[in-house]
Coordinates of C-alpha atoms in Angstrom, one line a residue:
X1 CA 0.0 0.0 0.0
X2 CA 0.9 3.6 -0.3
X3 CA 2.3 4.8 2.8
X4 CA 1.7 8.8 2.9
X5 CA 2.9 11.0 6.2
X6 CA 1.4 14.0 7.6
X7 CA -1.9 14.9 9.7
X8 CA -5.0 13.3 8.3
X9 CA -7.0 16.5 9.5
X10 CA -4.9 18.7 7.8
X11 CA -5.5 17.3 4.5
X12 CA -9.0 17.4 4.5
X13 CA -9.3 20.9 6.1
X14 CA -6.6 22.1 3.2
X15 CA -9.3 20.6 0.7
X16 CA -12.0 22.1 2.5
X17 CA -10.1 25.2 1.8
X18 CA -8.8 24.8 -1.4
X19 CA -12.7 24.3 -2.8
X20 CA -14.5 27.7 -1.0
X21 CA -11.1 29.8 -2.1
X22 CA -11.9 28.5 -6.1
X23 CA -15.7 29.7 -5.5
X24 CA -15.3 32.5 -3.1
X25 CA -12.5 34.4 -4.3
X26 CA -10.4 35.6 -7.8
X27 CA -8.4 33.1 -8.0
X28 CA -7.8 33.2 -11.8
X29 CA -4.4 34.6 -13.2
X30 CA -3.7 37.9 -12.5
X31 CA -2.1 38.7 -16.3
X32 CA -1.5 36.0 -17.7
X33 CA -4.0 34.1 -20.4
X34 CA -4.9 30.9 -22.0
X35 CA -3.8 32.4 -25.1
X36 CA -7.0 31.1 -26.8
X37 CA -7.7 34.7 -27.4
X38 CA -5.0 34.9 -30.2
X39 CA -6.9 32.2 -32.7
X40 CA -10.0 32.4 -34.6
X41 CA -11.7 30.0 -36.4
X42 CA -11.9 30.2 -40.3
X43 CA -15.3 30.4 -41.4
X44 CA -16.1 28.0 -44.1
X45 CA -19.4 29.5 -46.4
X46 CA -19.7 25.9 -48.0
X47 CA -19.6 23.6 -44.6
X48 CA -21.2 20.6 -47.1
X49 CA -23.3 19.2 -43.8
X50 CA -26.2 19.7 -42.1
X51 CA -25.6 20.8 -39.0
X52 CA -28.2 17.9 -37.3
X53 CA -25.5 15.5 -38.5
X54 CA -22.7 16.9 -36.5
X55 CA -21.5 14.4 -33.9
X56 CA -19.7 15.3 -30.6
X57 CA -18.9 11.3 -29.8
X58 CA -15.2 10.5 -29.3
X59 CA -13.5 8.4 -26.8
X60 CA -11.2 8.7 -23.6
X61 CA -8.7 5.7 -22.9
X62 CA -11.4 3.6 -25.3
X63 CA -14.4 4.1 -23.3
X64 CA -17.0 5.9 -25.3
X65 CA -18.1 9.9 -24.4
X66 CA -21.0 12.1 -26.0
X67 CA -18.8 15.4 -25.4
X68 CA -15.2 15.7 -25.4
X69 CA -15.0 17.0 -21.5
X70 CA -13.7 16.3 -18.2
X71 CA -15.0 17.3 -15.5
X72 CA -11.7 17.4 -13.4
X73 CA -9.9 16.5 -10.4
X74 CA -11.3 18.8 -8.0
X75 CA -13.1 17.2 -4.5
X76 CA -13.6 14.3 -2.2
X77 CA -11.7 14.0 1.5
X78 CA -13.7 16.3 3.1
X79 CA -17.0 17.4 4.8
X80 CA -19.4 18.6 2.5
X81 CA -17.6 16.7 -0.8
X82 CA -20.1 14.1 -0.8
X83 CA -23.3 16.4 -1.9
X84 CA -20.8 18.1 -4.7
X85 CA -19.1 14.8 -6.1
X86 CA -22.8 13.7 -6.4
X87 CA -23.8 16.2 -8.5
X88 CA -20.9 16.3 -10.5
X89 CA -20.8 12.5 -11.3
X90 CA -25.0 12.3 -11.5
X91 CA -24.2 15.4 -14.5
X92 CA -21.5 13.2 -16.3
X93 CA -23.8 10.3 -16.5
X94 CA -26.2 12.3 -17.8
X95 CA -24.2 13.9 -20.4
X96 CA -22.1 11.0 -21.2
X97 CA -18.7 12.7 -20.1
X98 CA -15.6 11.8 -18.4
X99 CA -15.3 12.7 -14.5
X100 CA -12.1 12.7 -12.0
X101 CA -12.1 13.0 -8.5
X102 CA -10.1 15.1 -6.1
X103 CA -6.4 13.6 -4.7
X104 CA -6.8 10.7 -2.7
X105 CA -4.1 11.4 -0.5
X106 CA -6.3 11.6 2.3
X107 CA -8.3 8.0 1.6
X108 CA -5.3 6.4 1.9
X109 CA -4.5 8.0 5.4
X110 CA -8.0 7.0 6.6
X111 CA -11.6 5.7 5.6
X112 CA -13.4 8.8 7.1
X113 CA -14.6 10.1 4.2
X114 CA -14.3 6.9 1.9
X115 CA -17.8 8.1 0.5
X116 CA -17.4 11.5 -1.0
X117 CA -15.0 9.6 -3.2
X118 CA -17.1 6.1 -3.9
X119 CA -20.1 8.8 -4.7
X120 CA -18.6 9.0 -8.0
X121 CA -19.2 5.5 -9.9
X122 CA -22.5 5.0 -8.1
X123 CA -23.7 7.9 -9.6
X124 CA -21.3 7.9 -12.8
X125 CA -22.0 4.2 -13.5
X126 CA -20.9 4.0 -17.0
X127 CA -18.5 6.9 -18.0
X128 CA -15.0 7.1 -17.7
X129 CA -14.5 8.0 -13.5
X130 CA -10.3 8.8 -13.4
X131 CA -8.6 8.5 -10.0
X132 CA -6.1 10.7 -8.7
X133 CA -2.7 10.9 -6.8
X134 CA 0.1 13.2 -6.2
X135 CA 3.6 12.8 -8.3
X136 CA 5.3 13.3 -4.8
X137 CA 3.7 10.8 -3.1
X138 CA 5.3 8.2 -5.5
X139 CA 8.9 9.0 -4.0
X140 CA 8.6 6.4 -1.4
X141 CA 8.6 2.3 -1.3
X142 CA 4.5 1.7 -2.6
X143 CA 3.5 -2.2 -3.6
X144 CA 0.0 -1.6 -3.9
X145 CA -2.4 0.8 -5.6
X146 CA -5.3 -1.2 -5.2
X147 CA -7.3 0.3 -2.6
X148 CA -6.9 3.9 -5.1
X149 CA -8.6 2.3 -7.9
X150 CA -10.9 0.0 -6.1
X151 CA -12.6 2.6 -4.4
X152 CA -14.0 4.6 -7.1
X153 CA -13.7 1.5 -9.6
X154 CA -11.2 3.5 -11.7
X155 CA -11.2 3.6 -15.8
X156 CA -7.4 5.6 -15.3
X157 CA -5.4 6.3 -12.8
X158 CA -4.3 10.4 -13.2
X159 CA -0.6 11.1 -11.7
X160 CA -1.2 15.6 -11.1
X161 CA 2.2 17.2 -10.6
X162 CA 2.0 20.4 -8.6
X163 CA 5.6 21.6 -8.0
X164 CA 4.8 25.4 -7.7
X165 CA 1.7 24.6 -5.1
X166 CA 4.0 22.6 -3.4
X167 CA 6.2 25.2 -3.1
X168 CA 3.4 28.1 -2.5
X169 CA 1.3 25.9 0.3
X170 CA 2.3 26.5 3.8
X171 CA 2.4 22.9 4.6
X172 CA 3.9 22.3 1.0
X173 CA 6.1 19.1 0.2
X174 CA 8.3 21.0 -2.9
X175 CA 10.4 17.3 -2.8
X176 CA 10.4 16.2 -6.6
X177 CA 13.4 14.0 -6.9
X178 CA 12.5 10.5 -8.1
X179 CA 8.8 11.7 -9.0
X180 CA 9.3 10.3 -12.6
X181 CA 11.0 7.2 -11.3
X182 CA 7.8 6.8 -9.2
X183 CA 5.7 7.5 -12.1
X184 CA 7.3 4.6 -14.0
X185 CA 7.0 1.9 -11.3
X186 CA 3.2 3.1 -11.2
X187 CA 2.6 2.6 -14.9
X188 CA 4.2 -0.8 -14.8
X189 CA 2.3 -1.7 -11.3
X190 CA -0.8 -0.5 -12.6
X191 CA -3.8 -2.2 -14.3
X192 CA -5.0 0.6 -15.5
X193 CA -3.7 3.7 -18.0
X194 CA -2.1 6.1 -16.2
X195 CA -2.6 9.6 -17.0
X196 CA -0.3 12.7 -16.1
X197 CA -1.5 16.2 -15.3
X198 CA -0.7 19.7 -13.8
X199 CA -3.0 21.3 -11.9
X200 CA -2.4 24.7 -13.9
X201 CA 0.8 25.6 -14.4
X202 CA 1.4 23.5 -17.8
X203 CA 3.4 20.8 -19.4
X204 CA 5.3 20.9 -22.5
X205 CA 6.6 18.7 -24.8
X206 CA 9.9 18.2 -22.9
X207 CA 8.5 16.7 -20.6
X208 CA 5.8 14.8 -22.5
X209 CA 8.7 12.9 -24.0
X210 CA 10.4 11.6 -20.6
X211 CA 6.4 10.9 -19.6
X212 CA 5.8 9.2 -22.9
X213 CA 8.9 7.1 -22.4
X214 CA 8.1 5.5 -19.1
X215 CA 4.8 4.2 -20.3
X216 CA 2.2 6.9 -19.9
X217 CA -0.5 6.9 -21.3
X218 CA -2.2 10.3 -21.8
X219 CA -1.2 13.5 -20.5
X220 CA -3.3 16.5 -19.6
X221 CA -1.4 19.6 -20.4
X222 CA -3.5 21.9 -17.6
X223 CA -1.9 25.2 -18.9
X224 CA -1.8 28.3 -17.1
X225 CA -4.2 31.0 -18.1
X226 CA -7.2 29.6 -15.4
X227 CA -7.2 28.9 -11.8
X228 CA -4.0 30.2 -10.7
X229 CA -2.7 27.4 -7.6
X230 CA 0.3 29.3 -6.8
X231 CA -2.4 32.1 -6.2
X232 CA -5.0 29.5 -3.9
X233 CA -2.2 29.1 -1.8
X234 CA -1.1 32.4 -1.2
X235 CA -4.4 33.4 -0.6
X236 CA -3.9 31.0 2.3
X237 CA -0.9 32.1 4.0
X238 CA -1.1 33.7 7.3
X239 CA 1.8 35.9 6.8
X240 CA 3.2 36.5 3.5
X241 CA 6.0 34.9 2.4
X242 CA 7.0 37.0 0.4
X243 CA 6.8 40.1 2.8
X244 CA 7.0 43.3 1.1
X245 CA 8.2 42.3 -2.2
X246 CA 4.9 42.3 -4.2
X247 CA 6.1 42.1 -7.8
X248 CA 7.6 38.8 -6.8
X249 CA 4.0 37.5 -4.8
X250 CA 2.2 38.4 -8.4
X251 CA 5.0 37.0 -10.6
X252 CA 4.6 33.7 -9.1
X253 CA 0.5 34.3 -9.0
X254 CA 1.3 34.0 -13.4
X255 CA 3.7 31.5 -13.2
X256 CA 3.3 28.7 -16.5
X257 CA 3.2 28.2 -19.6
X258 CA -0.1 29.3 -21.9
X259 CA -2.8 26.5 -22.3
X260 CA -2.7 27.1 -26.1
X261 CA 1.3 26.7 -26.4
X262 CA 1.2 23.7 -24.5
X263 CA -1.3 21.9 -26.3
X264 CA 0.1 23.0 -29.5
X265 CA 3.5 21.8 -28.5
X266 CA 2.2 18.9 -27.0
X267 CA 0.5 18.1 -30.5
X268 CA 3.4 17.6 -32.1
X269 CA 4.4 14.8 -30.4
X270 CA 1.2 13.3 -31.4
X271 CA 3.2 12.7 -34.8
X272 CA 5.7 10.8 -33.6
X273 CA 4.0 9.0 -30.3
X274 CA 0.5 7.3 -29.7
X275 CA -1.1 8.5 -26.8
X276 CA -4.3 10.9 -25.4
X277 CA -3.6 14.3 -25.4
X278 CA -6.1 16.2 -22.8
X279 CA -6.6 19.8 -23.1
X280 CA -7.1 22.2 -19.8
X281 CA -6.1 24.6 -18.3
X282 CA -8.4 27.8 -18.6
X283 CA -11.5 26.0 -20.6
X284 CA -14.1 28.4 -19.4
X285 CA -16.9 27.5 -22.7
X286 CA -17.5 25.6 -26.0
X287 CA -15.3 28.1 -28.0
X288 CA -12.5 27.3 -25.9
X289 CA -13.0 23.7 -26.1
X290 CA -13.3 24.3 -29.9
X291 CA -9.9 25.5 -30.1
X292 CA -8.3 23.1 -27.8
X293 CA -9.3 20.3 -30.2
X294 CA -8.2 22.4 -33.2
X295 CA -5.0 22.9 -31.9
X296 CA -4.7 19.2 -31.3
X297 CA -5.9 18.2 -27.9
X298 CA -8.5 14.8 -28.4
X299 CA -10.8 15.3 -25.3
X300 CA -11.2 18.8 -23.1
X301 CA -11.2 19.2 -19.2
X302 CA -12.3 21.7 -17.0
X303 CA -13.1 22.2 -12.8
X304 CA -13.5 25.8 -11.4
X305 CA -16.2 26.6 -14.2
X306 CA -18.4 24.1 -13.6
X307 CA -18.0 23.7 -9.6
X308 CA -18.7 27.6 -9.5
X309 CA -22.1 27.1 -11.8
X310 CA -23.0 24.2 -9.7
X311 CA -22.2 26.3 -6.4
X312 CA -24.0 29.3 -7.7
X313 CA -27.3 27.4 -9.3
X314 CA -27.0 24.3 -8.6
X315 CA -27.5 21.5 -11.2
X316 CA -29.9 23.0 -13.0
X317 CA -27.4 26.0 -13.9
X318 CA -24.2 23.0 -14.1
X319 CA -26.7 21.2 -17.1
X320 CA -27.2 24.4 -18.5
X321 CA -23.9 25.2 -18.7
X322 CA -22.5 21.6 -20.2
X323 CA -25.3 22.0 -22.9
X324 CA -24.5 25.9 -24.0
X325 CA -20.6 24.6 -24.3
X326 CA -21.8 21.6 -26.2
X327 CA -24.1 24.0 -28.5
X328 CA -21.5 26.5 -28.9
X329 CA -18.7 23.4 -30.1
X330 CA -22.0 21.8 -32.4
X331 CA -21.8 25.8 -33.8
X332 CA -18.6 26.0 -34.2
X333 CA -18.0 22.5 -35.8
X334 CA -20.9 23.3 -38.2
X335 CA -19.2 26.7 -39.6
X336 CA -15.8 25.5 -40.0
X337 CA -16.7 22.3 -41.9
X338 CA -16.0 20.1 -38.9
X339 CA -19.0 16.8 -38.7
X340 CA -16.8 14.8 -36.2
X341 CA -14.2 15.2 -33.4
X342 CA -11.9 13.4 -35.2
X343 CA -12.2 15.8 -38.0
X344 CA -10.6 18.9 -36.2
X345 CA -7.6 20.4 -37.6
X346 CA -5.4 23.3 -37.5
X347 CA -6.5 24.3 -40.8
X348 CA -9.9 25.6 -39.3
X349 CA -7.7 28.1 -36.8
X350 CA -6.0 31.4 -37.4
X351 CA -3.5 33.0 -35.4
X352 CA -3.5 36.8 -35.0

């Protein structure tokens, strides 16, 4: 079993925190962007379809979806995450989209709040449900990752690297040496694909490769340009660390690389190496979405979007949201030509 240190109380309070910050307060980048903004789609005048026969189907890790979205890693391990992650997974069945949970650090320290994490496949029962971990909590000696996967009954197992929250949270473990080792004895140990992800602050191609090369096998890019981390956890410190030296507090606050760069870099891979490329990082709507899959990325994922719409009108305003992003991708795909997922390209985009 995974062995993980530190006080189980203090992980699910730092959770608890983590989620009311994302709804309560700005904690989007302060300058930086997605860089979505700097492509527009091509209009096409002869589209040659109708736009009834325009089909969002693809798949994730070969499990079927009716959307090309995530709902991301975001809760469980706490008090209160069971009513959210029920809502959340009870939406993706409905829509036929993918779903991941929160870290489950804390159900391996204890079996307190086992539910707010099994939640998901009972209401999710036949779309893709992704567990997820911490990179630095592979360091150590682990045999067994059962217990992870059983819980939610896991389609993929999702490896999220956070070196700059690390290094931001006052409690932070910024210890990275022999992550990627760790990452490769997990991809061997486990039955299921392994997927790697930030949690905002990007991966590039660089990177891709080493992940790629150990026997990953899809990687979410999680660009900056959304929900700043670095800036969650600041918000959390009692006393700044960074004491009077403001430029460097909001330099940090935009730390990583664009969604858009990293999903275009990450692309190119894609012509050398098999493997599922997931576009986040910022992906507020269906026109964002929409470019992420032009620029190469074959499934979308998004959190603090949808957690705020569900917090502010509960699942009536979450559905309503999934289905204006899924109208605004049918729009999209209809005037650039597009009748499939598979049928995105680069040729629909242009850069400005």
């Amino acid at each position: 079993m995974l062995q993980f240190e530190g006080n189980q109380t203090a992980t699910s309070n730092r959770k608890q925190e983590h989620v009311a910050l994302c709804i309560n307060e700005n904690v989007g980048f302060s300058k930086k962007t997605t860089g979505f903004e700097r492509y527009s789609f091509v209009h096409n005048a002869l589209p040659e379809l109708n736009f009834h026969e325009i089909s969002t189907d693809t798949t994730l890790l070969g499990k079927q979806i009716h959307l090309p979205l995530m709902i991301s890693c975001m809760t469980g391990g706490f008090e209160g995450a069971l009513e959210i992650n029920e809502a959340l997974a009870a939406t993706a069945e409905q829509f036929g989209i993918a779903i991941g949970v929160g870290s489950q650090k804390q159900a391996l320290e204890n079996e307190k709040y086992h539910e707010t994490f099994s939640v998901m496949r009972k209401n999710a029962p036949t779309v893709p449900v992704v567990g997820n971990i911490g990179g630095n909590c592979l360091t150590g000696k682990f045999t067994d990752i059962e217990k992870i996967i059983r819980l939610i009954d896991a389609d993929a197992l999702s490896v999220h690297l956070n070196p700059l929250q690390e290094l931001m949270q006052p409690e932070g473990n910024p210890c990275y040496r022999g992550v990627l080792a760790g990452i490769e004895r997990l991809a061997k140990l486990s039955p299921i694909p392994i997927i790697v992800k930030e949690v905002g602050a990007g991966i590039n191609s660089t990177v891709g490769k080493k992940l790629l090369d150990i026997g990953v096998a899809a990687i979410d890019c999680a660009g900056a340009g959304g929900t700043s981390w670095a800036g969650v956890e600041i918000l959390r410190q009692t006393e700044s660390i960074f004491g009077h030296e403001h430029e460097s507090r909001e330099y940090f606050w935009d730390w990583g690389i664009p969604t858009a760069e990293c999903i275009k870099d990450l692309a190119t891979l894609k012509r050398e190496r098999q493997f599922t490329l997931i576009g986040s990082g910022g992906v507020s709507n269906g026109i964002d979405m929409a470019k992420a899959l032009a620029l190469g990325a074959d499934i979308t994922a998004s959190a603090r979007p949808l957690l705020f719409a569900l917090h502010k009108g509960g699942i009536d305003m979450l559905e309503k949201t999934i289905q204006q992003w899924q109208l605004d991708l049918r729009r999209i795909m209809f005037l650039t030509g597009t009748p499939s997922i598979a049928n995105f390209s680069t040729n629909i985009l242009s850069a400005f």
